[in-house]
Every structure is written in C-alpha cells, then in structure tokens.
Short mmCIF file of C-alpha atoms in Angstrom, two decimals:
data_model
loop_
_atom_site.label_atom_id
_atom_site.label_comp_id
_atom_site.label_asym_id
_atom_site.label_seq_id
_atom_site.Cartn_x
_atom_site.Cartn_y
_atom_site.Cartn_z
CA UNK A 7 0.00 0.00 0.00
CA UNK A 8 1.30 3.68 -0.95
CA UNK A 9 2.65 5.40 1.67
CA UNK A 10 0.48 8.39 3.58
CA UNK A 11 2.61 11.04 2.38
CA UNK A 12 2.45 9.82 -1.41
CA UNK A 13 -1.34 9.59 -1.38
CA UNK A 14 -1.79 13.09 0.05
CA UNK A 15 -0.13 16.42 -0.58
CA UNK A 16 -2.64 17.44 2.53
CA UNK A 17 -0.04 18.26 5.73
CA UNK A 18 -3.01 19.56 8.17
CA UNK A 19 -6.20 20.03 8.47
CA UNK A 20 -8.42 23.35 9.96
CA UNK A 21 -11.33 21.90 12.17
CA UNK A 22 -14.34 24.55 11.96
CA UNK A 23 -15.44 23.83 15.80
CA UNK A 24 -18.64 23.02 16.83
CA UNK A 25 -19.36 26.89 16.32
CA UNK A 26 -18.05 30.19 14.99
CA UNK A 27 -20.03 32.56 17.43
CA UNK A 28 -17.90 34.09 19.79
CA UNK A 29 -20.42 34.38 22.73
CA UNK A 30 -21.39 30.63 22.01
CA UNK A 31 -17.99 29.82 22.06
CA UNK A 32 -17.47 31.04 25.24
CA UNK A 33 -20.42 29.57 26.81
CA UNK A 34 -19.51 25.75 25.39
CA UNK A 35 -16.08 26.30 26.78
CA UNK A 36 -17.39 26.58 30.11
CA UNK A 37 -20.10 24.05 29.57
CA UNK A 38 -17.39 21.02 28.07
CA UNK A 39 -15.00 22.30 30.88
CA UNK A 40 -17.17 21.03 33.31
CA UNK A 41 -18.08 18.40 31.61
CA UNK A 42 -14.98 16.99 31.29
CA UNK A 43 -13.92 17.91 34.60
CA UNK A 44 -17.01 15.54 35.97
CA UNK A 45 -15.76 12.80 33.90
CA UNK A 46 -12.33 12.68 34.95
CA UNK A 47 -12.40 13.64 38.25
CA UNK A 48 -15.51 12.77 39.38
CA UNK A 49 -17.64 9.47 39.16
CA UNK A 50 -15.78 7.92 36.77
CA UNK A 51 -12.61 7.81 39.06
CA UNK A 52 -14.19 7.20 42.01
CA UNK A 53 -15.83 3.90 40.59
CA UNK A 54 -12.35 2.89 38.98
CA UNK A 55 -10.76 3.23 42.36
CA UNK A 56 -13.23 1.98 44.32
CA UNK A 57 -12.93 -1.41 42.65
CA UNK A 58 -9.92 -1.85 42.76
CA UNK A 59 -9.48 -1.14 46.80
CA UNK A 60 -12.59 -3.24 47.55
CA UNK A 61 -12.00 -6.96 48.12
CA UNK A 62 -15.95 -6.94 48.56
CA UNK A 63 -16.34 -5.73 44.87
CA UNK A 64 -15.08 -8.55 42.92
CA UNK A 65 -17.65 -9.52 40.94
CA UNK A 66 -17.88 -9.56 37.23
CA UNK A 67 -20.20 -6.95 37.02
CA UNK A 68 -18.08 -4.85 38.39
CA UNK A 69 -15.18 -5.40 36.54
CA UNK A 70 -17.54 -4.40 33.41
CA UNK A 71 -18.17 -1.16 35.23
CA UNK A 72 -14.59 -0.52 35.97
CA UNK A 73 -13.68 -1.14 32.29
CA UNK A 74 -16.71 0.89 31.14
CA UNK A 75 -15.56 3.62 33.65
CA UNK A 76 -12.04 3.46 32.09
CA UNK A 77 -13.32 3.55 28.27
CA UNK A 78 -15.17 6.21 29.18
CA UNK A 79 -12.39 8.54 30.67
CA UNK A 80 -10.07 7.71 27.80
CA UNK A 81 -13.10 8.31 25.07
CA UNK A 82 -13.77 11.20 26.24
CA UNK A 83 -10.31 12.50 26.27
CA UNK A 84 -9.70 12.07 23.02
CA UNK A 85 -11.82 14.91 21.76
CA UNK A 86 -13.02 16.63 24.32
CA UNK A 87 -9.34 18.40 25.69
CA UNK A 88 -9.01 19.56 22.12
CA UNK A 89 -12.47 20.75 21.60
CA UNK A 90 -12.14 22.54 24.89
CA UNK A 91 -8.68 24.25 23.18
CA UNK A 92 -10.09 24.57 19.89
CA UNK A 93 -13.52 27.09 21.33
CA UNK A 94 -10.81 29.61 22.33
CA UNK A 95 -8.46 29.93 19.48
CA UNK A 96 -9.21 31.29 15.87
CA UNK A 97 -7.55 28.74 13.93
CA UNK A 98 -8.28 25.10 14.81
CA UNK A 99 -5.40 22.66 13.30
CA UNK A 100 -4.83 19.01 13.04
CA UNK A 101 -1.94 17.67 11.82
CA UNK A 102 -2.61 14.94 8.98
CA UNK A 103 -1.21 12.38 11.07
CA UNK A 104 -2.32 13.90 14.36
CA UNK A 105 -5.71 13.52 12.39
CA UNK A 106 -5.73 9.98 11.49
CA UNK A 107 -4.24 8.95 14.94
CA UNK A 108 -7.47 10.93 16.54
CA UNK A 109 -9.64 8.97 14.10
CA UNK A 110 -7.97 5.60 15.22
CA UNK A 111 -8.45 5.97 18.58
CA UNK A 112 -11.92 7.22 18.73
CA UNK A 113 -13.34 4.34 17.09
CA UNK A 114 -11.04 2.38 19.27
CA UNK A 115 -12.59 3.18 22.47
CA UNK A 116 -16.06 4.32 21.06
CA UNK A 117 -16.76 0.19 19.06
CA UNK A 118 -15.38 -0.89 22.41
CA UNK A 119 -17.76 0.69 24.32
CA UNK A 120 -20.67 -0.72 22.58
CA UNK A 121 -19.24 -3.76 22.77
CA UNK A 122 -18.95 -3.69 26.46
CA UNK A 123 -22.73 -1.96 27.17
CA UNK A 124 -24.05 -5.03 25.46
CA UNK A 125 -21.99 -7.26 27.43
CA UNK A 126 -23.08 -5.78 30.17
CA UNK A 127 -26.78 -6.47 29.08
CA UNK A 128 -26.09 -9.95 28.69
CA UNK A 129 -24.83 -10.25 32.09
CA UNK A 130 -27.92 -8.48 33.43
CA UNK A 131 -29.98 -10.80 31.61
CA UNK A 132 -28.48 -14.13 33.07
CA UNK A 133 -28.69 -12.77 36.54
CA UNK A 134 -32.03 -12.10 36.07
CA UNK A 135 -33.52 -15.38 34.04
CA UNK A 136 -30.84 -17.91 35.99
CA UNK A 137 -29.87 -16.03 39.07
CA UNK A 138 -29.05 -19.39 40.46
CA UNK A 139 -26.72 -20.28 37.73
CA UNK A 140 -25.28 -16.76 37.27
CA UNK A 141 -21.76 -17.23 38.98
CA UNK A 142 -21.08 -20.49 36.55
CA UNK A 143 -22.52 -18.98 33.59
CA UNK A 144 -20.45 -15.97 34.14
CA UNK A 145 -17.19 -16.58 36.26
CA UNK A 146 -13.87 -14.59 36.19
CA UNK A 147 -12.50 -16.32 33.00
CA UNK A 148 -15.97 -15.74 31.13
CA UNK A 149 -15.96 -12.55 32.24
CA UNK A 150 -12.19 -11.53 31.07
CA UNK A 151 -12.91 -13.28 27.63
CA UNK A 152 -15.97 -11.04 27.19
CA UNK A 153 -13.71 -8.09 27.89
CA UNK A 154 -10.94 -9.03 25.88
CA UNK A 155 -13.37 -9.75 22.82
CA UNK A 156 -14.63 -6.19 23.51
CA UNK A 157 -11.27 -4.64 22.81
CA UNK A 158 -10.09 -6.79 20.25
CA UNK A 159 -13.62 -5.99 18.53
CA UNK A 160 -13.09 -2.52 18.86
CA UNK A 161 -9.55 -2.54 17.69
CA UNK A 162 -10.37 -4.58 14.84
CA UNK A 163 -13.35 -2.09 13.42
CA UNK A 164 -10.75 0.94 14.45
CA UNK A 165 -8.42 -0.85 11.90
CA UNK A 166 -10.79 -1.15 9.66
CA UNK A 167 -11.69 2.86 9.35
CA UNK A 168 -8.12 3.60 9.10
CA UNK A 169 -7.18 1.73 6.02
CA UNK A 170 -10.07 3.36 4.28
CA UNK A 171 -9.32 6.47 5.37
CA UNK A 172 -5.91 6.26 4.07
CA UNK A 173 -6.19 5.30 1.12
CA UNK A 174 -8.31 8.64 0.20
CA UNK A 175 -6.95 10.61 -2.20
CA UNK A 176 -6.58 14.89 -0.65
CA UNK A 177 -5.56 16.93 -3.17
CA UNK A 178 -5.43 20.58 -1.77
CA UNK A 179 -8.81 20.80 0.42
CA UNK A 180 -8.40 20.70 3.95
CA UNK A 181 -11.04 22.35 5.96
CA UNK A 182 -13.19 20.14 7.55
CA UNK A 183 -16.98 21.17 9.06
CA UNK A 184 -16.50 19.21 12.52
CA UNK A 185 -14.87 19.12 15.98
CA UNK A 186 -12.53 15.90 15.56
CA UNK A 187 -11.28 13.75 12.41
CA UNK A 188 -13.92 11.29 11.69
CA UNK A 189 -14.42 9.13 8.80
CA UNK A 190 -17.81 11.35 7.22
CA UNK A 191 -16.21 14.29 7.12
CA UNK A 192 -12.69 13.77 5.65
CA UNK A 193 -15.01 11.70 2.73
CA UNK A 194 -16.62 14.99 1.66
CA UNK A 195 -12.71 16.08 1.13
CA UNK A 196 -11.55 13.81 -0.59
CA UNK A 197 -10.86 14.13 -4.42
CA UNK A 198 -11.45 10.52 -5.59
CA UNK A 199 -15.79 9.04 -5.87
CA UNK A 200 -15.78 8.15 -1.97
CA UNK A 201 -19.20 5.87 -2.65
CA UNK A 202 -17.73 2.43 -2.11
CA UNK A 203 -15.68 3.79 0.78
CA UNK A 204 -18.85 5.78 2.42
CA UNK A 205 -21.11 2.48 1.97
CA UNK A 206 -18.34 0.28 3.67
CA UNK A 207 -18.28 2.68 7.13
CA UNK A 208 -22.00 2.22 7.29
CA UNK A 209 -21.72 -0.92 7.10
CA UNK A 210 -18.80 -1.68 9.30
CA UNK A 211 -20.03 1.38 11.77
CA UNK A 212 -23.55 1.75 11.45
CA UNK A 213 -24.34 -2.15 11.27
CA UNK A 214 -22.44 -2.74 14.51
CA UNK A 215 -24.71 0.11 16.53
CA UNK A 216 -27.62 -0.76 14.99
CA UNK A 217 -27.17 -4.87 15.77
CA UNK A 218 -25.63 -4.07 19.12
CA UNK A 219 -28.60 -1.84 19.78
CA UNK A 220 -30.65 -4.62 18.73
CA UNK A 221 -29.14 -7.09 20.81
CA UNK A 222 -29.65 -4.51 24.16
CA UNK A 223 -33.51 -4.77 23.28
CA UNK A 224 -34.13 -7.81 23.28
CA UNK A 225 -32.04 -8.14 26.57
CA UNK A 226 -34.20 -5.99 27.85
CA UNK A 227 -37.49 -7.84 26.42
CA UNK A 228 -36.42 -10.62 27.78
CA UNK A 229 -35.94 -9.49 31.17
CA UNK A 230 -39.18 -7.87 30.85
CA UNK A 231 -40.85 -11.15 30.53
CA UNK A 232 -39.37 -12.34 34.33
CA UNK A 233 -42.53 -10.88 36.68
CA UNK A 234 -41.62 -11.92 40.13
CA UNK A 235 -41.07 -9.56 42.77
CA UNK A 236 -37.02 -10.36 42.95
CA UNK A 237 -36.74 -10.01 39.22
CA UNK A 238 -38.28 -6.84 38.90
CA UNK A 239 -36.22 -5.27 41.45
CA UNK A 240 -33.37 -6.19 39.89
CA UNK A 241 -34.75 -5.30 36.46
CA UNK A 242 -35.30 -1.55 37.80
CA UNK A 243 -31.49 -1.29 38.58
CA UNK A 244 -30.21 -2.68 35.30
CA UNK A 245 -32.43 -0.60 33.10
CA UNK A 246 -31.50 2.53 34.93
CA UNK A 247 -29.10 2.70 32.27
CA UNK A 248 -31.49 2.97 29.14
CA UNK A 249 -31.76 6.79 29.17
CA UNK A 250 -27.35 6.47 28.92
CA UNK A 251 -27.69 3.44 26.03
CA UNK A 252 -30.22 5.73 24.10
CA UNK A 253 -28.13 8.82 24.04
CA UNK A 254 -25.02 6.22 22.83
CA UNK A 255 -26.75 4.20 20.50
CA UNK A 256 -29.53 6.45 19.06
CA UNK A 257 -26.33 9.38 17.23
CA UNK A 258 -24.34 6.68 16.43
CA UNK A 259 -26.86 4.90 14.24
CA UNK A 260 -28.26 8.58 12.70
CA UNK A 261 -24.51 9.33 11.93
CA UNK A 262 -22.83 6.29 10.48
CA UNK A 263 -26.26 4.25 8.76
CA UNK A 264 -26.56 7.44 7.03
CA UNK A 265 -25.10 8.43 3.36
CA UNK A 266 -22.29 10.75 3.63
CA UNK A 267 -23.62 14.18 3.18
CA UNK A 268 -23.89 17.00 5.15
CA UNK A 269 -26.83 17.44 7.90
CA UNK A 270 -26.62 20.61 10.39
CA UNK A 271 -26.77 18.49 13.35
CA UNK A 272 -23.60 16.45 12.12
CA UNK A 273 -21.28 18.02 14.52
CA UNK A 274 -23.87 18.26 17.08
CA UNK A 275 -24.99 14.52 17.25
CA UNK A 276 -21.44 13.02 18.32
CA UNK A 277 -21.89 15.19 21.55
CA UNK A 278 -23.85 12.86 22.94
CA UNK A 279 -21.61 9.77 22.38
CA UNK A 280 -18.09 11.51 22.80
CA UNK A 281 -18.82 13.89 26.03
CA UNK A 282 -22.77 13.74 27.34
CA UNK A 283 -22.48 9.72 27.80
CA UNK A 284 -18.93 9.35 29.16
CA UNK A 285 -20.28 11.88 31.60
CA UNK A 286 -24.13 10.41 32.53
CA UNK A 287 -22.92 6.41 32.48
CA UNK A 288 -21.70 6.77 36.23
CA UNK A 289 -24.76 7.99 37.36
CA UNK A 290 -26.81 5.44 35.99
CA UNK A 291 -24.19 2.60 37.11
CA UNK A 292 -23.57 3.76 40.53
CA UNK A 293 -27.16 2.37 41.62
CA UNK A 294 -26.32 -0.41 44.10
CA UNK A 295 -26.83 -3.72 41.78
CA UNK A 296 -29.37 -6.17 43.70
CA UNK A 297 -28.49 -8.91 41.89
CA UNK A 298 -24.82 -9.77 42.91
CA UNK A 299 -24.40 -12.93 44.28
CA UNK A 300 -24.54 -12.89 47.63
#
C-alpha cells in the first residue's frame, strides 16, 4: 500500500469547531469544561478506584463497570481536551497524522464501548432469568474473555476505518466542518468518488450500533418477561441505564447508517456519544446492583 505522504499532498487540516459565534464559544467552553472535569475527576474515578481497593467488589459486574468507567475517561479524552482548546483559538489545526491517529483511537474506544454496554446487558440478563446459575454462567474467566473480545472488537473495526481512510486521495482541500477527524467528514474532502468507501463505514459502523442496539432490546425484552417480585427489582437497577444506552446508540446509528452528506446536526450529534455519555454512564451505574451474588 502507498505510503500516507504519497497519497496526500494534505499536511493539516483546519477543524471549523462546533461553532463560529464568539459568545457561544465562550459559553460551550465553560459548559465542556465542566463536563470533562465531571468525567475525569468525578464518578468515573471514584468507581475505577473503588474497585480496585474493595476486596468486597469482585464480581464480574463490576469489573464491566470498571472497564466501562475506564473507556469512558479515555473516550472522552480524546476529543473533548481539544475541543475545549479549539472554542478559544481562531484557527483550529490538526496535523494529517495527528488527524488519522485521533480517528484511530476514537473508534477504538467508542466500538469498544458498545461492545462492552451489550456485554453488560447480557450479564444483566443471566442474573435475572438464571440467578441461580449466574456465577457459573459468568465466572472470572468468562468474564475476562468477554472483555478481551470487547477490545479486540473494537480494535479490529478501528483498523478497519483507518485503512479506508488512508487510502483517500486529498488533493489541496483541507477544511473540515466538525470538531474531531472522523471518517464522514474527511469523505466529503476527498478528491477521488468516496461511494464504495462511504457504503463500507455504514456498514462496518452503522451495522455494529444498529445490531448491538438490537441485541440490548431484546435483553431488555427478555428481562421484561421475568414478573416476580425479585426479578423486577433487579430489572429496575439494570435498566436505569437505558436513558445512557439511548443517548449512545440512538447518534451513532443517525450518523454512520446514514449516506455521507452534510446534515446541520452532524457536529452536534457526536456530543452525545463523545462527552454527554462518558459523563451520565456513572450515574446510571452507581445504583447499588441487587443482583450480585450474595
């Protein structure tokens, strides 16, 4: 494969922000600050060490939240420090390879969070239909395989959106209409017909929210269908996460099932998934689970 530098005469790239109003600006910068202040230092941290220090806290369940805690700080980070920069400054660079390194990453961590939130459903769902078989069904070794599958899922898809973004042809245009380097918006750059390419991302990227999505549904109709007393007190503390899988799930399937054109809200949507989750999943986790094995 042709090197990066002989497919591109493209060094950088100028990032519009998520707006060009100054007063806007201004507010958003505080807004993200805290934000991502809350994510780091609050909740997310606080579960992570928690786990660790607690012999008490050893179950696989929580070593899903602890992971999910962790993909969510480093998520987060990768767009939200610069995005933070980016609504003070006039000019918003990227180097090329700065770009494509920001694109790896967030796929990374984003395809291994879905992973992991439907993981997560699955255990809920065996703890609620076979509570008495829920500690064979999903011991320390299942549990570790699940998680490794997550991030060798997520670094596989993450590899995936890197070769094709590559391979793109940029032959002087270099202005791009979002916050962060992602896939849809270095397409509408590039000089080369982008169709096969754009049609591959939704299916590699859209297909995996939407059957993931699809697979947290069912979980959930499943669970649904377990009336007793026990089971729907447990079912109330595992679904206190819908509102957090909804704001994930539901931007991620509007931006990467659709074509590759330009929508207002593009640079609005991914919000939700890159800052506004990361930030709301502790809250909705941190409800004492009622069905750890006792």
């Amino acid at each position: 494969m042709a090197s990066v530098d002989n497919k591109s005469n493209v060094t950088e790239f100028i990032l519009h922000g998520l707006t060009q109003d100054e007063k806007v600006a201004k507010v958003c910068f505080s807004l993200f600050l805290v934000f991502y202040a809350t994510i780091i230092l609050g909740n997310n941290s606080e579960i992570i060490i928690t786990i660790k220090s607690s012999e008490h806290l050893e179950f696989p369940m929580y070593s899903f939240l602890n992971y999910l805690s962790f993909v969510d700080i480093s998520y987060s980070t990768v767009t939200a420090p610069k995005l933070i920069y980016d609504l003070l400054v006039e000019k918003k660079t990227i180097p090329f390879v700065g770009c494509i390194v920001q694109l790896f990453v967030v796929h990374f961590f984003g395809c291994t969070e879905i992973f992991l939130l439907t993981v997560m459903a699955y255990d809920c769902c065996i703890a609620i239909c076979k509570p008495l078989h829920y500690t064979n069904i999903v011991n320390k070794r299942v549990c570790g395989w699940l998680v490794a599958a997550s991030w060798v899922g997520g670094f596989v898809h993450s590899v995936v959106q890197v070769l094709l973004t590559i391979q793109l042809l940029f032959c002087g245009r270099n202005e791009i209409d979002h916050y962060f380097c992602d896939v849809h918006p270095l397409l509408k750059l590039a000089c080369a017909d982008t169709y096969i390419v754009g049609a591959t991302v939704a299916a590699n990227s859209g297909l995996i929210s939407l059957s993931c999505f699809v697979v947290l549904v069912v979980s959930y109709v499943v669970m649904r269908t377990r009336p007793s007393d026990g089971h729907l007190k447990a079912l109330s503390t595992c679904s206190s996460d819908i509102t957090v899988v909804i704001l994930f799930f539901g931007p991620c399937i509007f931006i990467y099932m659709c074509p590759s054109t330009t929508f207002i809200v593009d640079k609005m949507v991914p919000v939700f998934y890159t800052i506004i989750t990361p930030m709301l999943n502790p809250f909705e986790n941190l409800i004492p689970n009622l069905h750890t094995p006792k």
